Amino acid sequence: MGFNKFLATKVKTLTVEQQDVLSGFITRQEIISPIKKASSHKLPGEDGFTALHYKAFQELLVPHMEKLYNFILKTGNIPPSWNNSILLPIIKPGKPQENSYRPISLLNQDYKIFSSILVNHIKKNHSTNYQ
């Protein structure tokens, strides 16, 4: 059984109305919200921009992000940089042995913001039929 067939047996189909809502346009307010909520103390992704950068330059960035995010929704094409991450080994607390490291991936902030918006779209439109 192929993966698509397996998924088809496990995942229910969205109604046309749910598909329309999920594929709707992203607004500036939807972009501003995750920027405000983002932790300013986390390490940046490959592009070097932290959440603090997005907070400081929000007025300049949000209109461009709105265009980019809606272009992505329309075309399905994401920036190539969103396929990259920085993988860091972090030692588990209280375990200084060589084998006590866990990996963390540092992702670009613009990708995290976009992902957060999509998650919010899904949460808003999630039906109890899909739990």
PDB file of C-alpha atoms in Angstrom:
ATOM      1  CA  MET A   1       0.000   0.000   0.000  1.00  0.00           C
ATOM      2  CA  GLY A   2       1.423   3.379  -1.006  1.00  0.00           C
ATOM      3  CA  PHE A   3       1.700   6.255   1.441  1.00  0.00           C
ATOM      4  CA  ASN A   4      -1.074   8.254  -0.248  1.00  0.00           C
ATOM      5  CA  LYS A   5      -3.451   5.295  -0.052  1.00  0.00           C
ATOM      6  CA  PHE A   6      -2.548   4.806   3.601  1.00  0.00           C
ATOM      7  CA  LEU A   7      -3.239   8.474   4.341  1.00  0.00           C
ATOM      8  CA  ALA A   8      -6.519   8.330   2.442  1.00  0.00           C
ATOM      9  CA  THR A   9      -7.710   5.590   4.802  1.00  0.00           C
ATOM     10  CA  LYS A  10      -6.665   7.524   7.914  1.00  0.00           C
ATOM     11  CA  VAL A  11      -7.389  11.176   7.116  1.00  0.00           C
ATOM     12  CA  LYS A  12     -10.877  12.504   6.520  1.00  0.00           C
ATOM     13  CA  THR A  13     -11.460  14.950   3.684  1.00  0.00           C
ATOM     14  CA  LEU A  14     -12.132  18.607   4.395  1.00  0.00           C
ATOM     15  CA  THR A  15     -15.394  20.078   3.208  1.00  0.00           C
ATOM     16  CA  VAL A  16     -15.301  22.694   0.453  1.00  0.00           C
ATOM     17  CA  GLU A  17     -16.089  25.377   3.043  1.00  0.00           C
ATOM     18  CA  GLN A  18     -13.182  24.268   5.257  1.00  0.00           C
ATOM     19  CA  GLN A  19     -10.839  24.242   2.268  1.00  0.00           C
ATOM     20  CA  ASP A  20     -11.928  27.777   1.322  1.00  0.00           C
ATOM     21  CA  VAL A  21     -11.313  29.094   4.828  1.00  0.00           C
ATOM     22  CA  LEU A  22      -7.904  27.416   5.111  1.00  0.00           C
ATOM     23  CA  SER A  23      -6.786  28.726   1.739  1.00  0.00           C
ATOM     24  CA  GLY A  24      -7.998  32.279   2.446  1.00  0.00           C
ATOM     25  CA  PHE A  25      -5.693  35.261   2.461  1.00  0.00           C
ATOM     26  CA  ILE A  26      -3.369  36.033   5.355  1.00  0.00           C
ATOM     27  CA  THR A  27      -3.948  39.438   6.936  1.00  0.00           C
ATOM     28  CA  ARG A  28      -1.451  41.838   8.476  1.00  0.00           C
ATOM     29  CA  GLN A  29      -2.980  41.299  11.914  1.00  0.00           C
ATOM     30  CA  GLU A  30      -2.410  37.555  11.567  1.00  0.00           C
ATOM     31  CA  ILE A  31       1.275  38.307  10.954  1.00  0.00           C
ATOM     32  CA  ILE A  32       1.600  40.823  13.794  1.00  0.00           C
ATOM     33  CA  SER A  33       0.180  38.453  16.414  1.00  0.00           C
ATOM     34  CA  PRO A  34       2.914  35.754  16.233  1.00  0.00           C
ATOM     35  CA  ILE A  35       5.589  38.454  15.977  1.00  0.00           C
ATOM     36  CA  LYS A  36       4.400  39.916  19.286  1.00  0.00           C
ATOM     37  CA  LYS A  37       4.221  36.464  20.910  1.00  0.00           C
ATOM     38  CA  ALA A  38       7.658  35.289  19.706  1.00  0.00           C
ATOM     39  CA  SER A  39      10.352  34.853  22.333  1.00  0.00           C
ATOM     40  CA  SER A  40      13.047  37.494  21.936  1.00  0.00           C
ATOM     41  CA  HIS A  41      15.667  35.281  23.567  1.00  0.00           C
ATOM     42  CA  LYS A  42      15.834  32.426  21.064  1.00  0.00           C
ATOM     43  CA  LEU A  43      18.652  31.887  18.604  1.00  0.00           C
ATOM     44  CA  PRO A  44      18.113  32.874  14.961  1.00  0.00           C
ATOM     45  CA  GLY A  45      17.893  30.549  12.000  1.00  0.00           C
ATOM     46  CA  GLU A  46      20.261  30.479   9.051  1.00  0.00           C
ATOM     47  CA  ASP A  47      19.360  34.032   7.959  1.00  0.00           C
ATOM     48  CA  GLY A  48      20.527  35.482  11.299  1.00  0.00           C
ATOM     49  CA  PHE A  49      17.318  37.417  12.037  1.00  0.00           C
ATOM     50  CA  THR A  50      15.864  36.995  15.519  1.00  0.00           C
ATOM     51  CA  ALA A  51      12.337  37.630  16.764  1.00  0.00           C
ATOM     52  CA  LEU A  52      13.685  40.881  18.206  1.00  0.00           C
ATOM     53  CA  HIS A  53      14.526  42.018  14.658  1.00  0.00           C
ATOM     54  CA  TYR A  54      10.966  41.335  13.495  1.00  0.00           C
ATOM     55  CA  LYS A  55       9.550  43.161  16.524  1.00  0.00           C
ATOM     56  CA  ALA A  56      11.788  46.194  15.982  1.00  0.00           C
ATOM     57  CA  PHE A  57      11.074  46.473  12.247  1.00  0.00           C
ATOM     58  CA  GLN A  58       7.499  45.215  12.261  1.00  0.00           C
ATOM     59  CA  GLU A  59       6.012  48.249  10.503  1.00  0.00           C
ATOM     60  CA  LEU A  60       8.470  47.900   7.635  1.00  0.00           C
ATOM     61  CA  LEU A  61       8.377  44.118   7.341  1.00  0.00           C
ATOM     62  CA  VAL A  62       4.716  43.172   7.761  1.00  0.00           C
ATOM     63  CA  PRO A  63       3.460  44.570   4.404  1.00  0.00           C
ATOM     64  CA  HIS A  64       6.180  42.621   2.561  1.00  0.00           C
ATOM     65  CA  MET A  65       5.515  39.503   4.606  1.00  0.00           C
ATOM     66  CA  GLU A  66       1.809  39.767   3.790  1.00  0.00           C
ATOM     67  CA  LYS A  67       2.604  39.768   0.062  1.00  0.00           C
ATOM     68  CA  LEU A  68       5.059  36.887   0.412  1.00  0.00           C
ATOM     69  CA  TYR A  69       2.786  34.716   2.541  1.00  0.00           C
ATOM     70  CA  ASN A  70      -0.211  35.198   0.260  1.00  0.00           C
ATOM     71  CA  PHE A  71       1.979  34.455  -2.771  1.00  0.00           C
ATOM     72  CA  ILE A  72       3.018  31.212  -1.063  1.00  0.00           C
ATOM     73  CA  LEU A  73      -0.617  30.280  -0.408  1.00  0.00           C
ATOM     74  CA  LYS A  74      -1.529  31.052  -4.014  1.00  0.00           C
ATOM     75  CA  THR A  75       1.371  29.234  -5.687  1.00  0.00           C
ATOM     76  CA  GLY A  76       2.441  26.630  -3.143  1.00  0.00           C
ATOM     77  CA  ASN A  77       6.057  27.722  -3.634  1.00  0.00           C
ATOM     78  CA  ILE A  78       8.070  28.416  -0.492  1.00  0.00           C
ATOM     79  CA  PRO A  79      11.401  30.243  -0.326  1.00  0.00           C
ATOM     80  CA  PRO A  80      14.299  27.771  -0.701  1.00  0.00           C
ATOM     81  CA  SER A  81      15.778  29.019   2.591  1.00  0.00           C
ATOM     82  CA  TRP A  82      12.798  27.526   4.437  1.00  0.00           C
ATOM     83  CA  ASN A  83      14.174  24.078   3.625  1.00  0.00           C
ATOM     84  CA  ASN A  84      17.296  24.820   5.681  1.00  0.00           C
ATOM     85  CA  SER A  85      17.964  24.751   9.398  1.00  0.00           C
ATOM     86  CA  ILE A  86      20.940  24.868  11.698  1.00  0.00           C
ATOM     87  CA  LEU A  87      21.247  21.709  13.769  1.00  0.00           C
ATOM     88  CA  LEU A  88      22.844  22.185  17.195  1.00  0.00           C
ATOM     89  CA  PRO A  89      23.635  19.517  19.768  1.00  0.00           C
ATOM     90  CA  ILE A  90      22.418  20.599  23.215  1.00  0.00           C
ATOM     91  CA  ILE A  91      23.428  18.686  26.318  1.00  0.00           C
ATOM     92  CA  LYS A  92      20.541  17.351  28.380  1.00  0.00           C
ATOM     93  CA  PRO A  93      20.380  19.000  31.816  1.00  0.00           C
ATOM     94  CA  GLY A  94      22.248  17.083  34.512  1.00  0.00           C
ATOM     95  CA  LYS A  95      23.785  14.597  32.069  1.00  0.00           C
ATOM     96  CA  PRO A  96      27.305  15.609  31.018  1.00  0.00           C
ATOM     97  CA  GLN A  97      28.100  12.309  29.230  1.00  0.00           C
ATOM     98  CA  GLU A  98      28.954  12.208  25.535  1.00  0.00           C
ATOM     99  CA  ASN A  99      25.700  10.458  24.612  1.00  0.00           C
ATOM    100  CA  SER A 100      23.466  12.898  26.472  1.00  0.00           C
ATOM    101  CA  TYR A 101      23.007  15.407  23.674  1.00  0.00           C
ATOM    102  CA  ARG A 102      19.754  16.185  21.942  1.00  0.00           C
ATOM    103  CA  PRO A 103      19.506  17.996  18.623  1.00  0.00           C
ATOM    104  CA  ILE A 104      17.643  21.259  18.144  1.00  0.00           C
ATOM    105  CA  SER A 105      16.916  22.842  14.778  1.00  0.00           C
ATOM    106  CA  LEU A 106      17.151  26.594  14.396  1.00  0.00           C
ATOM    107  CA  LEU A 107      14.633  27.772  11.799  1.00  0.00           C
ATOM    108  CA  ASN A 108      14.237  31.172  10.172  1.00  0.00           C
ATOM    109  CA  GLN A 109      11.808  33.438  11.992  1.00  0.00           C
ATOM    110  CA  ASP A 110       9.758  34.217   8.861  1.00  0.00           C
ATOM    111  CA  TYR A 111       9.121  30.490   8.436  1.00  0.00           C
ATOM    112  CA  LYS A 112       8.072  30.149  12.083  1.00  0.00           C
ATOM    113  CA  ILE A 113       5.668  33.082  11.745  1.00  0.00           C
ATOM    114  CA  PHE A 114       4.116  31.592   8.595  1.00  0.00           C
ATOM    115  CA  SER A 115       3.781  28.180  10.267  1.00  0.00           C
ATOM    116  CA  SER A 116       2.136  29.767  13.292  1.00  0.00           C
ATOM    117  CA  ILE A 117      -0.415  31.493  11.061  1.00  0.00           C
ATOM    118  CA  LEU A 118      -1.258  28.223   9.294  1.00  0.00           C
ATOM    119  CA  VAL A 119      -1.671  26.440  12.626  1.00  0.00           C
ATOM    120  CA  ASN A 120      -4.044  29.187  13.763  1.00  0.00           C
ATOM    121  CA  HIS A 121      -6.057  28.835  10.538  1.00  0.00           C
ATOM    122  CA  ILE A 122      -6.362  25.114  11.159  1.00  0.00           C
ATOM    123  CA  LYS A 123      -7.289  25.555  14.836  1.00  0.00           C
ATOM    124  CA  LYS A 124      -9.963  28.143  14.010  1.00  0.00           C
ATOM    125  CA  ASN A 125     -11.542  25.877  11.435  1.00  0.00           C
ATOM    126  CA  HIS A 126     -11.061  22.525  13.089  1.00  0.00           C
ATOM    127  CA  SER A 127     -14.220  20.517  13.519  1.00  0.00           C
ATOM    128  CA  THR A 128     -14.747  17.969  16.269  1.00  0.00           C
ATOM    129  CA  ASN A 129     -15.357  15.467  13.458  1.00  0.00           C
ATOM    130  CA  TYR A 130     -11.609  15.483  12.784  1.00  0.00           C
ATOM    131  CA  GLN A 131     -10.362  14.688  16.278  1.00  0.00           C
TER     132      GLN A 131
END
